[in-house]
Coordinates of C-alpha atoms in Angstrom, one line a residue:
X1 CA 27.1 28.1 16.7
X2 CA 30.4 29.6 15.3
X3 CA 32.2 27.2 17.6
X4 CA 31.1 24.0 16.7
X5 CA 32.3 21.7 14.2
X6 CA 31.1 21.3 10.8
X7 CA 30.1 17.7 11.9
X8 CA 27.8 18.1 14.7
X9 CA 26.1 21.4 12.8
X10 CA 25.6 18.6 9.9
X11 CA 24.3 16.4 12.4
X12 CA 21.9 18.9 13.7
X13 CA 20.6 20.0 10.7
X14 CA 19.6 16.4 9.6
X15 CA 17.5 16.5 12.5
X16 CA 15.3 18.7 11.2
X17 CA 12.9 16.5 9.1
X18 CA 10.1 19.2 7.9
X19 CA 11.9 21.1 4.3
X20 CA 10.0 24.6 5.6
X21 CA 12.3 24.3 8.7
X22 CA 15.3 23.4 7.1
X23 CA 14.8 26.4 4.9
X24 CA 14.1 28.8 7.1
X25 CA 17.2 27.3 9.5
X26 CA 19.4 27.6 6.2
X27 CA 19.0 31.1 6.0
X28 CA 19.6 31.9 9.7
X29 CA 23.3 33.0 8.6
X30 CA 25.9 31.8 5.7
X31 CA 27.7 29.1 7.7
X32 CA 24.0 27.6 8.2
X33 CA 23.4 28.2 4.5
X34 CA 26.8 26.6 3.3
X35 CA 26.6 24.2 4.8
X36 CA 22.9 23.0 4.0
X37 CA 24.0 23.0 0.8
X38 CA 26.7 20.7 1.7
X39 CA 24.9 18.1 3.2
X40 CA 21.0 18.2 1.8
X41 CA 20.0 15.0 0.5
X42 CA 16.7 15.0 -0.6
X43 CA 14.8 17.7 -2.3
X44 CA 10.8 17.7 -3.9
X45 CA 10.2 20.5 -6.6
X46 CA 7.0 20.6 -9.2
X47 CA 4.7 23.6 -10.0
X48 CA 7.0 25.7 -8.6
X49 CA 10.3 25.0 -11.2
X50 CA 9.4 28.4 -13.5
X51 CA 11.6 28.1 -15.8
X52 CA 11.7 24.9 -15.0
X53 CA 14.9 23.8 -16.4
X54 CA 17.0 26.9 -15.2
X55 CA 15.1 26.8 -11.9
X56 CA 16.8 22.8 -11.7
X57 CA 19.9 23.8 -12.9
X58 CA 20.2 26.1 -9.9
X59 CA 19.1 23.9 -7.6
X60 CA 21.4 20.9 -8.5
X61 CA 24.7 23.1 -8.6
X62 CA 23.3 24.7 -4.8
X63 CA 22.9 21.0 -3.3
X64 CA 25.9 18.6 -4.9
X65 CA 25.2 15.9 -3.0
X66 CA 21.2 15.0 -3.5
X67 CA 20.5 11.3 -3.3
X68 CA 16.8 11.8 -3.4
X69 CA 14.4 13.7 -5.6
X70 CA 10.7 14.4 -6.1
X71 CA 9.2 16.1 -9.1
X72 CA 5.7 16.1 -8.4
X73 CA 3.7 17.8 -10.7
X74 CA -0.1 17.4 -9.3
X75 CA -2.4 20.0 -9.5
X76 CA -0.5 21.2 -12.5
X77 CA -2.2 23.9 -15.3
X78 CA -0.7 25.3 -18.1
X79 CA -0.7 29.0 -16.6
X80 CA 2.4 27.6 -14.0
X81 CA 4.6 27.9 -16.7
X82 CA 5.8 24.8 -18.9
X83 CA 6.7 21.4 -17.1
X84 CA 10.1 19.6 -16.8
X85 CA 11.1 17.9 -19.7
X86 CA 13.5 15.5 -21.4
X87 CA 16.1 18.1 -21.1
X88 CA 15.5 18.3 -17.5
X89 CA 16.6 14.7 -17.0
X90 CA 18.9 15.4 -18.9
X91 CA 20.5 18.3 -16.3
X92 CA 19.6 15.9 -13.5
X93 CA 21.8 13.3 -14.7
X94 CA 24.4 15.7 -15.5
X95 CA 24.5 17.3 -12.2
X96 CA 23.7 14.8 -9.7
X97 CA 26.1 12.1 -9.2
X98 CA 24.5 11.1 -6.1
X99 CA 21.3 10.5 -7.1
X100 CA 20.1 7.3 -6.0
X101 CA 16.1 7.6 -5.6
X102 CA 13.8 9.5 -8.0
X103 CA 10.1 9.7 -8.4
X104 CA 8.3 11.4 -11.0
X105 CA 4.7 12.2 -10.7
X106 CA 2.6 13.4 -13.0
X107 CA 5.2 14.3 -15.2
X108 CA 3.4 14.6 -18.4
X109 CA 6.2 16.5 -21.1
X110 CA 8.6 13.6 -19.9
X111 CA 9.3 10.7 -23.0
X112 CA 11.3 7.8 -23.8
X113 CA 13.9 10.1 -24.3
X114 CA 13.8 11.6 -20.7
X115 CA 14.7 8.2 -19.3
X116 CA 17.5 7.5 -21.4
X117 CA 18.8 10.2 -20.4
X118 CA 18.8 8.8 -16.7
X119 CA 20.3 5.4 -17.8
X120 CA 23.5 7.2 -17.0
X121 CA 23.0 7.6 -13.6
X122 CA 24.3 4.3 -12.8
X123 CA 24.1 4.7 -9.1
X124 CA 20.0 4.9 -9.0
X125 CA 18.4 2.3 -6.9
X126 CA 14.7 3.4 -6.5
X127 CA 12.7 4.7 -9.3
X128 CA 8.9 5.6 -8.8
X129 CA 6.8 6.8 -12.0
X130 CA 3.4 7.7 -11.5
X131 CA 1.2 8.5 -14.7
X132 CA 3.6 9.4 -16.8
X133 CA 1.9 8.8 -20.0
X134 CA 3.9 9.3 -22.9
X135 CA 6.7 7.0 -21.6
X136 CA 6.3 2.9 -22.7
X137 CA 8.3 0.1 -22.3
X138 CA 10.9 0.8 -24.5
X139 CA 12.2 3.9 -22.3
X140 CA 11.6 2.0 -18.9
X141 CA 14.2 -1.2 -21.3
X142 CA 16.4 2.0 -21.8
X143 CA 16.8 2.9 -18.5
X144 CA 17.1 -0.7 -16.5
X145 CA 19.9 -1.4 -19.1
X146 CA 22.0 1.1 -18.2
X147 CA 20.9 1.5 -13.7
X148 CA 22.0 -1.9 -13.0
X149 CA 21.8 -1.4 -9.6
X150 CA 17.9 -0.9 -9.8
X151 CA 16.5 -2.5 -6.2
X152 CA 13.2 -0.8 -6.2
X153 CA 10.8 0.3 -9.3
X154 CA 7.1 1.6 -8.9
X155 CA 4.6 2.0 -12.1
X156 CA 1.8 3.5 -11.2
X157 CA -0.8 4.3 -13.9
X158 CA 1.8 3.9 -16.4
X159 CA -0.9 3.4 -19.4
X160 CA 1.1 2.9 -22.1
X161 CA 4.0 0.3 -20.4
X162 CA 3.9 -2.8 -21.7
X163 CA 5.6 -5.8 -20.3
X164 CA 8.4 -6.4 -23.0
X165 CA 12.3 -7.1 -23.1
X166 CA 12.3 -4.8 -19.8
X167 CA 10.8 -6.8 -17.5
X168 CA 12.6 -10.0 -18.2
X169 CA 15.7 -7.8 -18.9
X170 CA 15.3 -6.3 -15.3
X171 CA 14.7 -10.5 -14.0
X172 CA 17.8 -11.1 -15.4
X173 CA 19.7 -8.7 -13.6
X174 CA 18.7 -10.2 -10.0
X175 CA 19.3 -7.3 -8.0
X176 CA 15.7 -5.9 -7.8
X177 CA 14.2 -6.0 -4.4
X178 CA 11.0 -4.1 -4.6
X179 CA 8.5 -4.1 -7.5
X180 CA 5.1 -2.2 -7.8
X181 CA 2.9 -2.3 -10.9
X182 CA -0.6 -0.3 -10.3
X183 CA -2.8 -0.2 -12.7
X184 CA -1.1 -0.4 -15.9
X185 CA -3.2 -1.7 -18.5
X186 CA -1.0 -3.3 -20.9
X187 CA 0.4 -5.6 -18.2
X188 CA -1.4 -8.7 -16.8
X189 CA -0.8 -11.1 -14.2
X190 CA 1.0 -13.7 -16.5
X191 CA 3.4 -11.7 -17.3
X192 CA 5.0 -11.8 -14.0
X193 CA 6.7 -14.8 -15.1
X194 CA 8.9 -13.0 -17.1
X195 CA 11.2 -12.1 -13.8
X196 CA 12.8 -15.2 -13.7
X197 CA 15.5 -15.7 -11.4
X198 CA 14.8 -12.1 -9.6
X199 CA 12.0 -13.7 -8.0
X200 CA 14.6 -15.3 -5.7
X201 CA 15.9 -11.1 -4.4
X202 CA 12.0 -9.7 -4.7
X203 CA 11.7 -9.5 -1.1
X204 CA 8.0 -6.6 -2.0
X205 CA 5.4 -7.6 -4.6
X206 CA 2.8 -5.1 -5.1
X207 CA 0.6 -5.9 -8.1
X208 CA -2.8 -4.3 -8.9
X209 CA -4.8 -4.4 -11.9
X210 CA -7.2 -1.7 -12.9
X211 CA -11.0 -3.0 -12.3
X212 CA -12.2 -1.7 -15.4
X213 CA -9.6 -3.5 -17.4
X214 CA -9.2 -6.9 -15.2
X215 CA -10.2 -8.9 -17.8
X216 CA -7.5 -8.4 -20.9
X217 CA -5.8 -10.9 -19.8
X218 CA -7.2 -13.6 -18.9
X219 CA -6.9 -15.8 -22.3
X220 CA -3.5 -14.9 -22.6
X221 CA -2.7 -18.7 -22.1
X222 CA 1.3 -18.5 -23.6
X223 CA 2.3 -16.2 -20.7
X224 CA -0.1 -18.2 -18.2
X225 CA 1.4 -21.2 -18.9
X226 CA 5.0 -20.2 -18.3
X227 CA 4.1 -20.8 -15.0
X228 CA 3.5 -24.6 -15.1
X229 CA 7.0 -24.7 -16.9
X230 CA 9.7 -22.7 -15.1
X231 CA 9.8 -22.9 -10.9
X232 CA 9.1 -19.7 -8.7
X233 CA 11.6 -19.2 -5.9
X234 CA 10.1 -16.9 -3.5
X235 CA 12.1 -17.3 -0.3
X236 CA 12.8 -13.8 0.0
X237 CA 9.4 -12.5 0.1
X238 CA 8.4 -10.9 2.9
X239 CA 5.3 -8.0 1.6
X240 CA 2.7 -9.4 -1.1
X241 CA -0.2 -6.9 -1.9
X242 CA -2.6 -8.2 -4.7
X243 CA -5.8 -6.2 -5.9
X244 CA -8.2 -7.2 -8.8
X245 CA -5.9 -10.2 -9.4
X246 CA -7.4 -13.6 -11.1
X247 CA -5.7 -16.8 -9.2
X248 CA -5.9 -19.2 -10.8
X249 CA -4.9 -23.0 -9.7
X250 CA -1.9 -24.4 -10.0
X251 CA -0.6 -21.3 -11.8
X252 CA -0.1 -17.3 -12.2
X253 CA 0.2 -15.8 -8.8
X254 CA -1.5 -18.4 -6.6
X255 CA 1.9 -20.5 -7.7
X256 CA 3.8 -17.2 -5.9
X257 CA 1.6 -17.7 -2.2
X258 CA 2.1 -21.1 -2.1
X259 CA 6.1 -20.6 -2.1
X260 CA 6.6 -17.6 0.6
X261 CA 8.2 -19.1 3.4
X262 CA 9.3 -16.1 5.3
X263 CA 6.1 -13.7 4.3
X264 CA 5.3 -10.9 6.8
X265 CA 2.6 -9.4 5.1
X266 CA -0.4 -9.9 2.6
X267 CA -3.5 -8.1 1.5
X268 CA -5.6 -9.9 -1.6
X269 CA -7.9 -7.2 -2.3
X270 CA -11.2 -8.6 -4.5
X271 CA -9.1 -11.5 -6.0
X272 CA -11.4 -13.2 -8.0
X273 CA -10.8 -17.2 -8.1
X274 CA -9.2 -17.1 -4.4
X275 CA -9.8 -20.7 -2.8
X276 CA -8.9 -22.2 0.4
X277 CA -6.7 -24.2 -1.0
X278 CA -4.5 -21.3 -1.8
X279 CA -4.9 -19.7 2.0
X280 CA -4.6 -23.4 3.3
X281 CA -0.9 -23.3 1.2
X282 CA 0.0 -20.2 1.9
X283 CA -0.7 -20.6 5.7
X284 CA 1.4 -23.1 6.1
X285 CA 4.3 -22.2 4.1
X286 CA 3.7 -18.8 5.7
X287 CA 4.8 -19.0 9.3
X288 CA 6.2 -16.1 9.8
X289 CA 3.1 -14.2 9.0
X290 CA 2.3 -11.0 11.2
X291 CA -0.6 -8.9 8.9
X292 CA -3.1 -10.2 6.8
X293 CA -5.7 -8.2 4.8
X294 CA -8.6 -10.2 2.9
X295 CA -11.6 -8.3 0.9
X296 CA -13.8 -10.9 -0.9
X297 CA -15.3 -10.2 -4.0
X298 CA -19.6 -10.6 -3.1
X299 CA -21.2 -12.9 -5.2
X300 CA -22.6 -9.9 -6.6
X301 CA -19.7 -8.5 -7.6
X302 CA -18.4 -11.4 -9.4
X303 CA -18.4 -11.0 -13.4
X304 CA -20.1 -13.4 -15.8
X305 CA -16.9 -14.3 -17.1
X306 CA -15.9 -16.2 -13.8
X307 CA -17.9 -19.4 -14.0
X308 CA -18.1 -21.4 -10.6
X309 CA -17.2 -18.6 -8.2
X310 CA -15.2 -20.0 -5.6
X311 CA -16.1 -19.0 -2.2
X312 CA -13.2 -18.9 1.1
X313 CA -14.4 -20.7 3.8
X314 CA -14.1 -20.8 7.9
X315 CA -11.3 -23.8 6.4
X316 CA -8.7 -20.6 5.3
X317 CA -9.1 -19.1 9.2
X318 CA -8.6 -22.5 10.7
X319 CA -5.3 -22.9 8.3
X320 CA -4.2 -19.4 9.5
X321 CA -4.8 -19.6 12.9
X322 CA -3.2 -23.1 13.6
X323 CA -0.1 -22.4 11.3
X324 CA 0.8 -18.2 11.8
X325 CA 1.5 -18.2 15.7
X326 CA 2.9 -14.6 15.0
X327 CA -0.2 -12.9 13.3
X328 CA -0.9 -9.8 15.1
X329 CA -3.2 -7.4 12.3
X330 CA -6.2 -9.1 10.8
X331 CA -8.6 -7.1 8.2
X332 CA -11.2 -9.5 6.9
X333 CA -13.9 -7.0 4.1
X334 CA -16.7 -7.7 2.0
X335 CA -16.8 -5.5 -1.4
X336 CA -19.8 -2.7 -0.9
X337 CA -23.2 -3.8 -2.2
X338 CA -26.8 -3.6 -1.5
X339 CA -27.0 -6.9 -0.4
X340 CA -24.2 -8.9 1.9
X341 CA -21.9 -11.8 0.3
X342 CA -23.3 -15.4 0.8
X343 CA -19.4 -16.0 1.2
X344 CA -19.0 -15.0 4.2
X345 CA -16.4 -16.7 7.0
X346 CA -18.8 -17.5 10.1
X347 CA -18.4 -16.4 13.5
X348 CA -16.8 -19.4 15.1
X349 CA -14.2 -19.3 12.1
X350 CA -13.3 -15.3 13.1
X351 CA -13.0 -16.6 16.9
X352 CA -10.8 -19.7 16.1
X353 CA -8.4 -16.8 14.7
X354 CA -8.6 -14.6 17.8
X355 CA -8.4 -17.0 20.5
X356 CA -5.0 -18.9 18.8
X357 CA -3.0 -16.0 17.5
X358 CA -1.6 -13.2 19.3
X359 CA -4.2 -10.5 17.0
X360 CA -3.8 -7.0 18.2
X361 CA -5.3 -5.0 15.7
X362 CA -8.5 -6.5 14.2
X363 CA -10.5 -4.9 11.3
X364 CA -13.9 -6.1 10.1
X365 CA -15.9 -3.9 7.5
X366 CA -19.3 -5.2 5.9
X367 CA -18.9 -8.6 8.1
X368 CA -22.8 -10.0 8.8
X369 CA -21.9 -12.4 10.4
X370 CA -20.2 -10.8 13.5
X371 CA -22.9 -10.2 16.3
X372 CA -22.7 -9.3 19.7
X373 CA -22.1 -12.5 20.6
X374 CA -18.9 -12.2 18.6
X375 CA -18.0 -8.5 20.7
X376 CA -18.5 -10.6 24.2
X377 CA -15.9 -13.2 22.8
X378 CA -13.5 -10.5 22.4
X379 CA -13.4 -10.2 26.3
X380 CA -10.9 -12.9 26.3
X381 CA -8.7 -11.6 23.4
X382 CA -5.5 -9.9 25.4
X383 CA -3.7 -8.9 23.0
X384 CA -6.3 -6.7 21.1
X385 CA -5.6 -3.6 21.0
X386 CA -7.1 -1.5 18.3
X387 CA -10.7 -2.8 17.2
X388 CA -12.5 -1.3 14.1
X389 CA -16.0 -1.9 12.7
X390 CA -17.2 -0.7 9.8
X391 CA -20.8 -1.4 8.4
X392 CA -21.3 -4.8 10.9
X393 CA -25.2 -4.0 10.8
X394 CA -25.7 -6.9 13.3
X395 CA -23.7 -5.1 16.3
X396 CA -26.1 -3.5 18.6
X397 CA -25.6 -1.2 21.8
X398 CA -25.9 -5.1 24.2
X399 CA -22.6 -5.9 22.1
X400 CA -20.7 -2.7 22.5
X401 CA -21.2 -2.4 25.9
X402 CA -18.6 -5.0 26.4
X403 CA -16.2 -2.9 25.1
X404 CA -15.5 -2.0 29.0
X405 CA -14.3 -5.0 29.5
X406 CA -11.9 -5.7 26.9
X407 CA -8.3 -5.9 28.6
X408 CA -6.1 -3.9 26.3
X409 CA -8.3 -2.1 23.8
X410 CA -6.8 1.3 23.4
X411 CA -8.1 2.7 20.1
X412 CA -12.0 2.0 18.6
X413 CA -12.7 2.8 15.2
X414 CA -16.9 2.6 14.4
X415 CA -17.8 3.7 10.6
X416 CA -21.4 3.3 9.3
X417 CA -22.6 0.9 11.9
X418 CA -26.4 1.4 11.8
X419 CA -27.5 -0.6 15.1
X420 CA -25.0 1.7 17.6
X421 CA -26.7 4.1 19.5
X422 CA -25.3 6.4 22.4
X423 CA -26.7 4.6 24.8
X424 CA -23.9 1.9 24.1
X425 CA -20.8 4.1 24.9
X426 CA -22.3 5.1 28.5
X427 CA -20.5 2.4 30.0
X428 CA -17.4 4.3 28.5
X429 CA -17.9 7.5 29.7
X430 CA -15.8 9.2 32.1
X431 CA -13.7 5.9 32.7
X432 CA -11.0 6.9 29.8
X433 CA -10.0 3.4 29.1
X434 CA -9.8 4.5 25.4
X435 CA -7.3 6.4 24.2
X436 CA -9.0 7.1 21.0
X437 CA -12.2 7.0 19.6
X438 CA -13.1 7.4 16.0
X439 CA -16.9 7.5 14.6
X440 CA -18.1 8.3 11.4
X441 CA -21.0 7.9 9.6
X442 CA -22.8 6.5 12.6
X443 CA -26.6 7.9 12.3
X444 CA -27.8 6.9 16.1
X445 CA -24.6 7.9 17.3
X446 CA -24.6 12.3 18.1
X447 CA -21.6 14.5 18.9
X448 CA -22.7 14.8 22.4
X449 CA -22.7 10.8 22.8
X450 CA -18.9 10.4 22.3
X451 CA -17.9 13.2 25.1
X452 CA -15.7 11.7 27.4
X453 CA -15.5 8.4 26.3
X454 CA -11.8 8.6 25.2
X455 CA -9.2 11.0 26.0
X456 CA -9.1 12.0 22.2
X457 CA -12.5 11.6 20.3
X458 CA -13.1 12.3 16.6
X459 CA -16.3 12.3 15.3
X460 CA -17.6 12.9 12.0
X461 CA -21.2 12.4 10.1
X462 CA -22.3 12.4 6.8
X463 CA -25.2 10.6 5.6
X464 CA -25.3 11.0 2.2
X465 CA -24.0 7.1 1.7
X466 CA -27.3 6.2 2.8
X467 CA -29.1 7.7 0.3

């Protein structure tokens, strides 16, 4: 190793993705250990910083040239020794010019303060904050004022973040690319709005709304109406990922599906007020689609505060399949509940999606109205190559017999299917068509059953959801 050049040891050490390896390689001899130093880019500390301040010092002046860092505090208890604080990001701004992503996770001693303290690293790009509860909107304003080049921020169970100056600050600045907001409280779906003419760069929308809270919102008709007023250019979107949203027509986020021209992926996850029309719009503006995840509220499941529930119809599959030529990854769920949704797509609309799109991986969990009529379709779907089914009660061993005869199928998922026996996995045995096989929960289904049906086999049972 003493022979080669600094470059190709660089190159060989950035090979080495796992941090235990590049630790133990760093201390092999002290050319390996300079030049680590040199050239380590990314580095995740948390219960182990004791002190915690000294301990980052050290580390920032031993790697000069971090872009990344993780400061992960899960798991944390007061007998680990005091947490990172303000001063902290303080010595990180100090000490890494470089620094261009960040996260801080559970991160609870960190304040406003902290984050002004990292408006001075004016090279920061990506910034991920997961519950960091004594930090509100104020200190995120600080900090986007002063990282202008900000393309990515994550909040995630940020409780005490409310959408202020910052957001419509951080619209303003039209650089940002990626935006997550998970479950913080004090910020609803109207106030989306507020990003103005970044909507045209946010190319990732991630927005969920704690279940418990979804509600807050809803009369907040100033905000809501913002919508109606001012246009939403969303040309660049390509990933939208919605949970416990409201859509409501003609405004809020169902005004962002209908605009997504060059969308690649979506998941609406027990959207209440979703309606064909908005999966008829979005289909069609939406050809470029390649992954779509849908789990429908049951009627059930639907507050008293929604009057009218709207329920999708086989109309939204027909949309999709005759308008996204490219869609490849399907998930269509029902929310859990004693009794199945009356909403239900029927099985001809599920086929008219798998016999006109190019679907290879298909997901159905809680779907009634998939039968074994609907497995013998799925003869003809050549393209399919990963199948999952997760409580379809009306799947019996008839229909999963046919599973030999499927012309790419490569990976079979079964979770809490009650009408699966062994008996239906004989025809699989021995044959190693599967590649993998994956059962859980699956009470007629033993350990024994699932020998030799795939090449790798996982199996798992638990019956306490039953109960």
């Amino acid at each position: 190793m003493d022979d080669l050049p600094d470059q190709l040891v660089w190159d060989i050490l950035g090979r080495i993705k796992k941090t235990t390896d590049r630790n133990s390689a760093s201390l092999a001899c002290k050319r390996l250990y300079h030049l680590d130093n040199e050239q380590r880019k990314s580095l995740r500390v948390g219960c182990g910083l004791d002190p915690a301040n000294q301990a980052l010092t050290s580390l920032c002046n031993r790697f000069p040239t971090l872009t990344r860092v993780d400061i992960v505090y899960s798991g944390w208890m007061s007998k680990l020794g005091k947490q990172l604080d303000d001063q902290g990001l303080l010595i990180l701004s100090n000490n890494c010019p470089c620094l261009t992503d960040l996260t801080l996770s559970y991160c609870t001693f960190i304040t406003n303060a902290g984050l002004t303290y990292l408006s001075s690293c004016s090279n920061l790009s990506a910034l991920k904050l997961i519950f960091t509860p004594r930090i509100n909107g104020c200190g995120i304003l600080s900090l986007v004022v002063g990282c202008k080049n900000l393309k990515s921020l994550h909040l995630i169970r940020c409780l005490n973040v409310s959408s202020v100056e910052w957001l419509e600050y951080l619209g303003k600045l039209e650089v940002l690319e990626d935006l997550s907001i998970k479950n913080c409280r004090a910020i609803g779906e109207g106030d989306l709005i507020k990003l103005g003419p970044s909507w045209q760069k946010l190319k990732r929308l991630q927005f969920e709304v704690d279940a418990n809270y979804r509600y807050m919102k809803l009369y907040d008709r100033l905000a809501v109406d913002r919508w109606l007023k001012q246009g939403v250019p969303c040309e660049s979107m390509e990933e939208l990922n919605l949970v416990n949203c409201i859509i409501s027509p003609g405004r809020g986020l169902a005004c962002v599906m209908a605009k997504c021209k060059n969308l690649e992926k979506i998941r609406l996850d027990m959207c209440v007020g979703l309606r064909d029309c908005d999966i008829i719009g979005l289909a069609r503006k939406s050809s470029k689609l390649q992954s779509i995840s849908l789990r429908v509220p049951s009627d059930f499941s639907i507050p008293p505060l929604v009057n009218d529930p709207v329920r999708l119809t086989d109309e939204s599959l027909k949309a999709i399949a005759e308008n996204c030529s490219l869609l490849e990854s399907v998930r269509l769920s029902f929310s859990d509940g004693e009794f199945p949704s009356f909403s239900s797509f029927t099985l001809n609309g599920i086929l008219t999606l798998i016999k006109m799109c190019p679907i290879r991986e298909l997901s159905l969990d809680h779907v009634y109205s998939f039968n074994d009529d609907g497995m013998e379709a799925l003869c003809s779907a050549e393209y399919l190559e990963t199948l999952e089914l997760a409580r379809c009660q009306e799947i019996s061993d008839d229909g999963l017999q046919h599973i030999s005869r499927f012309p790419r199928l490569c990976v079979l998922r079964l979770n809490k299917c009650l009408g699966v026996t062994d008996d239906g996995l004989k025809l699989l045995v021995g044959s190693y068509k599967l590649d993998s096989l994956f059962v859980e929960d699956c009470p007629q289904i033993s350990e024994r059953g699932v020998q030799g049906v795939a090449k790798s086999v996982t199996f798992k049972q638990d019956l306490s959801w039953m109960y």
